[in-house]
mmCIF file of C-alpha atoms in Angstrom:
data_model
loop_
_atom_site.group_PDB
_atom_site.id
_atom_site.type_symbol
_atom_site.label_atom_id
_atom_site.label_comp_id
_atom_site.label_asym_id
_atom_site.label_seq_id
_atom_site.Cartn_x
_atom_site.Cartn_y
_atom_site.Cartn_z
ATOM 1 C CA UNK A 112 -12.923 -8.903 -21.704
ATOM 2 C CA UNK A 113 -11.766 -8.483 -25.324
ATOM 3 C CA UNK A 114 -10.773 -4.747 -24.330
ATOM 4 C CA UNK A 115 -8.723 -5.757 -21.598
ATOM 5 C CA UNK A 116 -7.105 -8.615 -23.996
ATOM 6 C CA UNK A 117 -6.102 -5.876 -26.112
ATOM 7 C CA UNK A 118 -5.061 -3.079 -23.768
ATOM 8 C CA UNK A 119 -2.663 -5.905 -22.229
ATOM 9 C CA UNK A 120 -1.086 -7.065 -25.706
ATOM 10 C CA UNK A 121 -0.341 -3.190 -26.494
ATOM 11 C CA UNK A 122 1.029 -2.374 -23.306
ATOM 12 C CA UNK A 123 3.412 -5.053 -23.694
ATOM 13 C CA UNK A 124 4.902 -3.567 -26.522
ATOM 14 C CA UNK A 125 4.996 -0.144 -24.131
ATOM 15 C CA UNK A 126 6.627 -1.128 -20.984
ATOM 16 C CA UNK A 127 8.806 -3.817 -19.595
ATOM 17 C CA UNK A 128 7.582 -6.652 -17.797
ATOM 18 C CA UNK A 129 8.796 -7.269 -14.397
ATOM 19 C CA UNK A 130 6.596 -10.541 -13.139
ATOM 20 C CA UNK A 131 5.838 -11.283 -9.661
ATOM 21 C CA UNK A 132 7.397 -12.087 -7.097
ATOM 22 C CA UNK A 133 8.561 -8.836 -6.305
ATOM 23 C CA UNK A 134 11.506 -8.575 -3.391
ATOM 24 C CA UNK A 135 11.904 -4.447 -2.667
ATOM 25 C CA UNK A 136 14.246 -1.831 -0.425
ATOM 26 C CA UNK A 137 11.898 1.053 0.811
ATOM 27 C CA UNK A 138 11.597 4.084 3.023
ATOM 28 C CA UNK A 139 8.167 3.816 4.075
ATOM 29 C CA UNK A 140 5.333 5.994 6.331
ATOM 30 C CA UNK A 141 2.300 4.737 7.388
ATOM 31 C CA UNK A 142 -1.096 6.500 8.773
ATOM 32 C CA UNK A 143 -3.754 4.363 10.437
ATOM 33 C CA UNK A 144 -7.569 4.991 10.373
ATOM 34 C CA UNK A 145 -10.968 3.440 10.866
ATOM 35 C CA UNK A 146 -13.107 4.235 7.816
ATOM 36 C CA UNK A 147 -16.683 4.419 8.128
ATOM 37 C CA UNK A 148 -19.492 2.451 6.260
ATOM 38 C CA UNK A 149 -20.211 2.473 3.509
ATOM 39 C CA UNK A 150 -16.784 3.833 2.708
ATOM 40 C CA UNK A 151 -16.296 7.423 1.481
ATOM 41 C CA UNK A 152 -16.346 9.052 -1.916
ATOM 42 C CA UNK A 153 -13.392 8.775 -3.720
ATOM 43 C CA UNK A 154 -11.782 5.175 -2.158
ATOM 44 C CA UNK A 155 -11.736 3.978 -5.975
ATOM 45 C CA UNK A 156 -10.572 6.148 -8.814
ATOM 46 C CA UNK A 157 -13.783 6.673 -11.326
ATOM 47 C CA UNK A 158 -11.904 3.877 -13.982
ATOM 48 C CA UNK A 159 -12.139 1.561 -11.163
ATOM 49 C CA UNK A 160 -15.290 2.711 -9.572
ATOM 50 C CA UNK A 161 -17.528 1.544 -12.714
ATOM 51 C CA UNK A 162 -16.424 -2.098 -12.131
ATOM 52 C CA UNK A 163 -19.311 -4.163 -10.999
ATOM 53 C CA UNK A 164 -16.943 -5.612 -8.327
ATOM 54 C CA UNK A 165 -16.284 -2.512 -6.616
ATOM 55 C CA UNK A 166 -18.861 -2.284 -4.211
ATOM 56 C CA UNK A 167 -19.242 -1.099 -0.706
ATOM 57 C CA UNK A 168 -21.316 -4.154 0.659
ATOM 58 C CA UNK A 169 -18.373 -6.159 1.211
ATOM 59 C CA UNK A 170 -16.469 -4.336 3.109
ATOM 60 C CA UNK A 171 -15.961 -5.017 6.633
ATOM 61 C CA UNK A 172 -16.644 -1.897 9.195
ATOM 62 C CA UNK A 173 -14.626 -1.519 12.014
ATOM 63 C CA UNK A 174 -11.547 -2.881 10.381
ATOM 64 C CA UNK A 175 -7.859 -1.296 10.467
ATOM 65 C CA UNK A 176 -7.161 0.990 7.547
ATOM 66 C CA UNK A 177 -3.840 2.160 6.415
ATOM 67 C CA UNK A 178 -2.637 4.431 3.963
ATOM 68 C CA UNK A 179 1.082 4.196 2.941
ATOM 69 C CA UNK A 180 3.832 6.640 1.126
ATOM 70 C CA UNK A 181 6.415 4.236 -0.071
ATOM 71 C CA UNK A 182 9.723 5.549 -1.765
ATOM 72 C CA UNK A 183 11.348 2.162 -3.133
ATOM 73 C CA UNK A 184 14.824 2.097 -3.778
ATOM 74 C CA UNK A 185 15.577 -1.388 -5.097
ATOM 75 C CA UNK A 186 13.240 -2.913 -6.693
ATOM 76 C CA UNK A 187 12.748 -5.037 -10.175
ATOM 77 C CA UNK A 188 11.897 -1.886 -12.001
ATOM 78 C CA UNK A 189 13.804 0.326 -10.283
ATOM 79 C CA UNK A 190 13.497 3.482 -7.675
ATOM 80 C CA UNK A 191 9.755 4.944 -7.952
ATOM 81 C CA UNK A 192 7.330 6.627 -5.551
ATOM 82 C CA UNK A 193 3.688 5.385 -4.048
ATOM 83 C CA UNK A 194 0.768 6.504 -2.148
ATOM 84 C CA UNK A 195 -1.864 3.124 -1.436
ATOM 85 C CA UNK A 196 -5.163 3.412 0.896
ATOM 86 C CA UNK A 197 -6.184 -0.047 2.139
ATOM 87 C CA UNK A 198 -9.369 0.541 4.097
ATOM 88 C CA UNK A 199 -9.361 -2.345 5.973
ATOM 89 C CA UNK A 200 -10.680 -5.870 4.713
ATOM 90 C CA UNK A 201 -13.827 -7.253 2.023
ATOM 91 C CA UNK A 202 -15.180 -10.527 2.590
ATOM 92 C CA UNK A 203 -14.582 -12.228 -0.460
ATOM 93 C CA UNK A 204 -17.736 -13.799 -2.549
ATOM 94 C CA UNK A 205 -16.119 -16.458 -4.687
ATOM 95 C CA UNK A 206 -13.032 -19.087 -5.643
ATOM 96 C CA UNK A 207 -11.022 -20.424 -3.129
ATOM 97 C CA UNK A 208 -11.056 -17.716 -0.464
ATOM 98 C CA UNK A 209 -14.795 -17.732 -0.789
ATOM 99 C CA UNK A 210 -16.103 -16.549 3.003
ATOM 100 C CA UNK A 211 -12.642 -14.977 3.714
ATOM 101 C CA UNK A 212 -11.919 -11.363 5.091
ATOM 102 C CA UNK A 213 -8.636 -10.307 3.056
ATOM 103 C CA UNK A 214 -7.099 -6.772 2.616
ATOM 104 C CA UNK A 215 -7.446 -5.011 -0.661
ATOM 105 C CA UNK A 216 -5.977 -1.632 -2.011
ATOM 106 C CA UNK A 217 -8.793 0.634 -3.568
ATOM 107 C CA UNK A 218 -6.784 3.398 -4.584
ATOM 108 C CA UNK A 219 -2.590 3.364 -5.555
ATOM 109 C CA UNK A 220 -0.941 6.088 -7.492
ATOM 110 C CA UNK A 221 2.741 5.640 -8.401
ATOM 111 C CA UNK A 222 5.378 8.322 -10.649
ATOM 112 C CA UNK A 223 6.066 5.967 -13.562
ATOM 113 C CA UNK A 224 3.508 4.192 -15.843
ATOM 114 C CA UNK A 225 6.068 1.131 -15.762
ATOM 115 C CA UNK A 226 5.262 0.377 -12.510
ATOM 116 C CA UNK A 227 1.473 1.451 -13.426
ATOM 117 C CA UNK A 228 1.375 -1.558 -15.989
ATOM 118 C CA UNK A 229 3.272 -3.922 -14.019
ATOM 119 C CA UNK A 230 1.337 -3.338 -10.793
ATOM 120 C CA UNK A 231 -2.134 -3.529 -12.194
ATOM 121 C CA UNK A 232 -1.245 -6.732 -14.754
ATOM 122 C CA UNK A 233 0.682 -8.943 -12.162
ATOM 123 C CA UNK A 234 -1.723 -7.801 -8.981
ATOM 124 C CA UNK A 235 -4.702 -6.352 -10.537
ATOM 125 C CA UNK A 236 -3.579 -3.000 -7.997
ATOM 126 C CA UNK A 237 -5.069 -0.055 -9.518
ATOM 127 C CA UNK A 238 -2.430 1.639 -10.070
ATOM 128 C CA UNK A 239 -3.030 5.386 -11.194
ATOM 129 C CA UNK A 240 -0.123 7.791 -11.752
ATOM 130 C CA UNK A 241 0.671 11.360 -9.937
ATOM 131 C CA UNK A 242 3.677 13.389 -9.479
ATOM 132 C CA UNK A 243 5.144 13.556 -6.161
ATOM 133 C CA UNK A 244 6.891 15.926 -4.018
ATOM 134 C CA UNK A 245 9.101 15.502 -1.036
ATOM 135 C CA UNK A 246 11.074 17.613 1.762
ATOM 136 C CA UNK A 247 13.946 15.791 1.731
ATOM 137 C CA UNK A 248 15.726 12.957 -0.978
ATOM 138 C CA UNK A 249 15.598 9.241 0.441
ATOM 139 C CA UNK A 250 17.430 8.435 3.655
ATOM 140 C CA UNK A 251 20.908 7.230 1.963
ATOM 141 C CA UNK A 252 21.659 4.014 3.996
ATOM 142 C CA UNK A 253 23.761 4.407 7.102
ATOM 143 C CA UNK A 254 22.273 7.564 7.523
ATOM 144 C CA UNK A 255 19.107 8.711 9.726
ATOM 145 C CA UNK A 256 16.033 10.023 8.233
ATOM 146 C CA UNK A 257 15.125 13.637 8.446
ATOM 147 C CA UNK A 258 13.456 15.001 11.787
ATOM 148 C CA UNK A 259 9.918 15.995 9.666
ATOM 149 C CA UNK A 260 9.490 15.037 6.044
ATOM 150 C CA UNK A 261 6.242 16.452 4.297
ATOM 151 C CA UNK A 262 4.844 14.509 1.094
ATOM 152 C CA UNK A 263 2.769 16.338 -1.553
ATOM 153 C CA UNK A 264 1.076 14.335 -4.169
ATOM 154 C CA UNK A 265 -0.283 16.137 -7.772
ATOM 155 C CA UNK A 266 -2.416 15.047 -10.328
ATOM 156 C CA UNK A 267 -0.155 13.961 -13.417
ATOM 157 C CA UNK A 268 1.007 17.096 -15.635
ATOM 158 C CA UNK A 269 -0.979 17.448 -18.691
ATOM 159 C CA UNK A 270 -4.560 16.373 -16.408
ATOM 160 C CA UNK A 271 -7.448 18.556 -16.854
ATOM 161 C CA UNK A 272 -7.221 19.511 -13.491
ATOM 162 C CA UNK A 273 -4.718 22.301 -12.298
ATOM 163 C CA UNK A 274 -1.322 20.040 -11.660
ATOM 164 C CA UNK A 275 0.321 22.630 -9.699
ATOM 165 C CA UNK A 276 -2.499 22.139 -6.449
ATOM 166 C CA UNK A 277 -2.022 18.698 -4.781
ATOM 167 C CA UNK A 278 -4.972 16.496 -3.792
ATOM 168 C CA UNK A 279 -2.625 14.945 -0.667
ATOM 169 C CA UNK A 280 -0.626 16.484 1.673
ATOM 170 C CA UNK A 281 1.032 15.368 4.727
ATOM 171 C CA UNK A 282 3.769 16.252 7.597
ATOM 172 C CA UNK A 283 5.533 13.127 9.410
ATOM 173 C CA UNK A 284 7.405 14.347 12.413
ATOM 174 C CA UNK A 285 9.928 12.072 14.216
ATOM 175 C CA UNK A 286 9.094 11.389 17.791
ATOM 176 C CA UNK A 287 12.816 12.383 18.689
ATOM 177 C CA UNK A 288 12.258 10.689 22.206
ATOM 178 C CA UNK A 289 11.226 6.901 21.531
ATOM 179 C CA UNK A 290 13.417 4.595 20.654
ATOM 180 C CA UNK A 291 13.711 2.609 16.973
ATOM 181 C CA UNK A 292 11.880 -1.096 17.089
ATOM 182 C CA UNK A 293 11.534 -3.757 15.061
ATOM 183 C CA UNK A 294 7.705 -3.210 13.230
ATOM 184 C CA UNK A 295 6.303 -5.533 11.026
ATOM 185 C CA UNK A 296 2.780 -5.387 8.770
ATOM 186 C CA UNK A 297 1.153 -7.761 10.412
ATOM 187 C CA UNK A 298 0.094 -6.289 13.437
ATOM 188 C CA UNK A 299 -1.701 -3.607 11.864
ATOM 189 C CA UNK A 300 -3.280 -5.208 8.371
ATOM 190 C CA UNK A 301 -4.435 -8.893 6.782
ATOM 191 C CA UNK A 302 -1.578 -9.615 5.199
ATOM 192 C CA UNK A 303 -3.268 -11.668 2.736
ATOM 193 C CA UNK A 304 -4.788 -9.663 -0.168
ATOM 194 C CA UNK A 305 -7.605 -9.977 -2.468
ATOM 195 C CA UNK A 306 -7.969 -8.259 -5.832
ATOM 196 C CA UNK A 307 -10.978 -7.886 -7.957
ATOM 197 C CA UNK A 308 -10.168 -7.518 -12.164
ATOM 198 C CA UNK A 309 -9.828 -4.121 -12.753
ATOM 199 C CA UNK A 310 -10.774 -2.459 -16.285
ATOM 200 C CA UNK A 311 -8.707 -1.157 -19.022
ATOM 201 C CA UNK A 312 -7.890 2.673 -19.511
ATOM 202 C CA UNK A 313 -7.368 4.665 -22.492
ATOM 203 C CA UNK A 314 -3.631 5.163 -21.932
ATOM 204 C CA UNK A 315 -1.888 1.977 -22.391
ATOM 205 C CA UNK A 316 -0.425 1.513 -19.173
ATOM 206 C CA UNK A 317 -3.897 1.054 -17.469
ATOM 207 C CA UNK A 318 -4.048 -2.311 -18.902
ATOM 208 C CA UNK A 319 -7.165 -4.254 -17.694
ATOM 209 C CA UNK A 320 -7.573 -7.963 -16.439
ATOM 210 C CA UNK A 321 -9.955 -10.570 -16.368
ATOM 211 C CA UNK A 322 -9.717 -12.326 -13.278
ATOM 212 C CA UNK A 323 -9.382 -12.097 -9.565
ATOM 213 C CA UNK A 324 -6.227 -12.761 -7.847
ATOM 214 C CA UNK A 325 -5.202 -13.076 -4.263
ATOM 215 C CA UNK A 326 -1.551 -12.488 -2.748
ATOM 216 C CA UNK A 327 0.425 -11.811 0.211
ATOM 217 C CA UNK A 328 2.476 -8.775 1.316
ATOM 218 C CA UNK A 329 4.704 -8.574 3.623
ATOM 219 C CA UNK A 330 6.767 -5.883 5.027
ATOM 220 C CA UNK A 331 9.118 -4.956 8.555
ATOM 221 C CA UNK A 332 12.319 -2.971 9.305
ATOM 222 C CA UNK A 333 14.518 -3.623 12.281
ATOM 223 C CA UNK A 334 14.579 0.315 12.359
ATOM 224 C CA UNK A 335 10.884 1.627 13.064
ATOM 225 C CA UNK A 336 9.992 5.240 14.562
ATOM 226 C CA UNK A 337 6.801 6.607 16.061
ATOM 227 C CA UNK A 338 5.634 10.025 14.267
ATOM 228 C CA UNK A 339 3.284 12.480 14.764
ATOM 229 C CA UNK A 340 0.688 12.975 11.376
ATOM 230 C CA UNK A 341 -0.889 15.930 10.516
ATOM 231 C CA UNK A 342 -2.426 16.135 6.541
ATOM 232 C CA UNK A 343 -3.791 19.370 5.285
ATOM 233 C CA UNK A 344 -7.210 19.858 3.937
ATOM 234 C CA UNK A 345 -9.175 22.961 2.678
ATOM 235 C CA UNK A 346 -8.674 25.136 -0.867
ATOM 236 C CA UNK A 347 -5.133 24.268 -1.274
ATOM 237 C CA UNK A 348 -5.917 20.719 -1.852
ATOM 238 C CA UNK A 349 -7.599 19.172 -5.184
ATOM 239 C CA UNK A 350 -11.479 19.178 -4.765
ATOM 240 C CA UNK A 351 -13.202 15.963 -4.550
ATOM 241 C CA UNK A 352 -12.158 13.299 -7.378
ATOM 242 C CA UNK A 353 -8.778 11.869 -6.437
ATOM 243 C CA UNK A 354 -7.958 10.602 -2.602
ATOM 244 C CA UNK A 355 -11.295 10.468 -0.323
ATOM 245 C CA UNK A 356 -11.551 12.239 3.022
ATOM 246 C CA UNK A 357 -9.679 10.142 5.788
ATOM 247 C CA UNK A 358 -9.151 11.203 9.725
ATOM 248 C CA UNK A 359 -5.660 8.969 10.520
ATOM 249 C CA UNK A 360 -4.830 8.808 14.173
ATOM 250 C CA UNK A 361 -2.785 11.563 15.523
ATOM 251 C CA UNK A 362 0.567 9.126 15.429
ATOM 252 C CA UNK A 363 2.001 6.792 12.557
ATOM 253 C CA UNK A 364 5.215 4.513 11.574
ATOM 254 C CA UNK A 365 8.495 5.321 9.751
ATOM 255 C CA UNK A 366 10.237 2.056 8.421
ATOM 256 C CA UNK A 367 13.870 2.740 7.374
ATOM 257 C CA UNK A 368 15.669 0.788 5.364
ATOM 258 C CA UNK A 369 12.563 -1.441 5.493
ATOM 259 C CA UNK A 370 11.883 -4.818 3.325
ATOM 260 C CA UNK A 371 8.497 -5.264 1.289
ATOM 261 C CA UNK A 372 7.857 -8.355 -0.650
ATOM 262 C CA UNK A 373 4.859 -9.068 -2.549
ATOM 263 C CA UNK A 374 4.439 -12.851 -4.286
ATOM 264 C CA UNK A 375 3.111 -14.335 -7.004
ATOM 265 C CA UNK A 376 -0.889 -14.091 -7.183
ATOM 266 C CA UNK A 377 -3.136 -17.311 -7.432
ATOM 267 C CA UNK A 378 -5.909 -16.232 -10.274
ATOM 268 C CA UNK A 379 -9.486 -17.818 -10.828
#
């Protein structure tokens, strides 16, 4: 606990604070999956996966899983990039939602380590940083999102591994003949969310915590799209280490011009 105490106090001199609640603008794709039990290698990043919480017996099989690329545009800390897995939902083995099932993100990696710090000390999210790639800039508003839009995510320059070969790669292609709809999170996740504490890193913005906290998200777009998913895999993605092995259905969901609001945690 005393390392987290002091990762926390030097980060603050690091990086601005942007406390919760968080109200955000966002571009966002989602993939949907089932994830087997136990869960696969690689759903928490190593830092993470040492954590006595972090354990596979909690988590409930046969739960919806979704993994998200957001590309925020307004937000407290400004425009960034993120890729979150939520495998589905952990029943929760103490405080008050004792003998709940609640969502929880295993694995997040964002392109700024502001938004590393702030996630990971207002949310205990375990936030991780990459670079990321895209096809085409963010959908200006007023204007329609491109036809097929492939994300590439890279391990942070200056990693031990070879930046230039991403561990994630996938193609979202626009359903050109269905109609946009109103889509919110709710009917695919628990919008409630449950965090373990999280250790501290040796870079500063990995700052640790010391308690669990529990929160709600929230997120929906008058202006949804159906798209087809395909994600590459092989030798021109990052061996095992960074993002486990997923199958997402064939189809996804583009919000544009969505809204994604995240409150302030409860803590015990």
């Amino acid at each position: 606990m005393a390392t987290a105490t002091r990762s926390r106090t030097q980060a603050k001199e690091d990086f601005p604070e942007a406390p919760a609640p968080w109200s955000t603008r966002c571009e966002t794709y989602w993939m949907v999956t089932q994830l087997p039990s136990p869960l696969p290698v690689d759903i928490w990043d190593p830092l993470e996966a040492t954590h006595s919480t972090c354990t596979v017996r909690d988590f409930k099989m046969g739960s919806t899983g979704v993994i998200m690329i957001v590309r925020y545009f307004d937000t407290p800390v400004g425009e960034y990039d993120e890729l979150a897995i939520i495998p589905g939902t952990f029943s929760v083995t103490g405080g008050p939602e004792r003998g709940q099932n609640r969502s929880r993100i295993t694995r997040i990696y964002v392109n700024q380590k502001e938004i590393t710090f702030n996630g990971r000390r207002n949310w205990n999210i375990p936030k991780h940083l990459a670079r990321f790639e895209f096809s085409s800039p963010r959908t200006a508003k007023g204007s329609s999102p491109p036809n097929e839009l492939t994300v590439t995510v890279y391990p942070p320059e200056g990693y031990k591994v070879r930046a230039e070969i991403p561990f994630f790669k996938a193609t979202f292609t626009t359903m050109s003949w269905t109609p946009s709809f109103p889509l919110s999170t709710k009917y695919f996740v628990n919008t409630k969310f449950v965090q373990p504490p999280i250790p501290a890193g040796e870079d500063t913005a990995l700052v640790g915590t010391d308690s669990w906290k529990s929160y709600d998200v929230s997120a929906w777009s008058n202006r949804a799209k159906l798209v087809w998913v395909k994600t590459e895999e092989g030798r021109n993605i990052v061996p095992k280490g960074w993002f486990p092995k997923f199958k997402p259905w064939s189809f996804g969901f583009m919000l544009q011009d969505a809204t994604l609001d995240i409150s302030k945690p409860e803590e015990w």
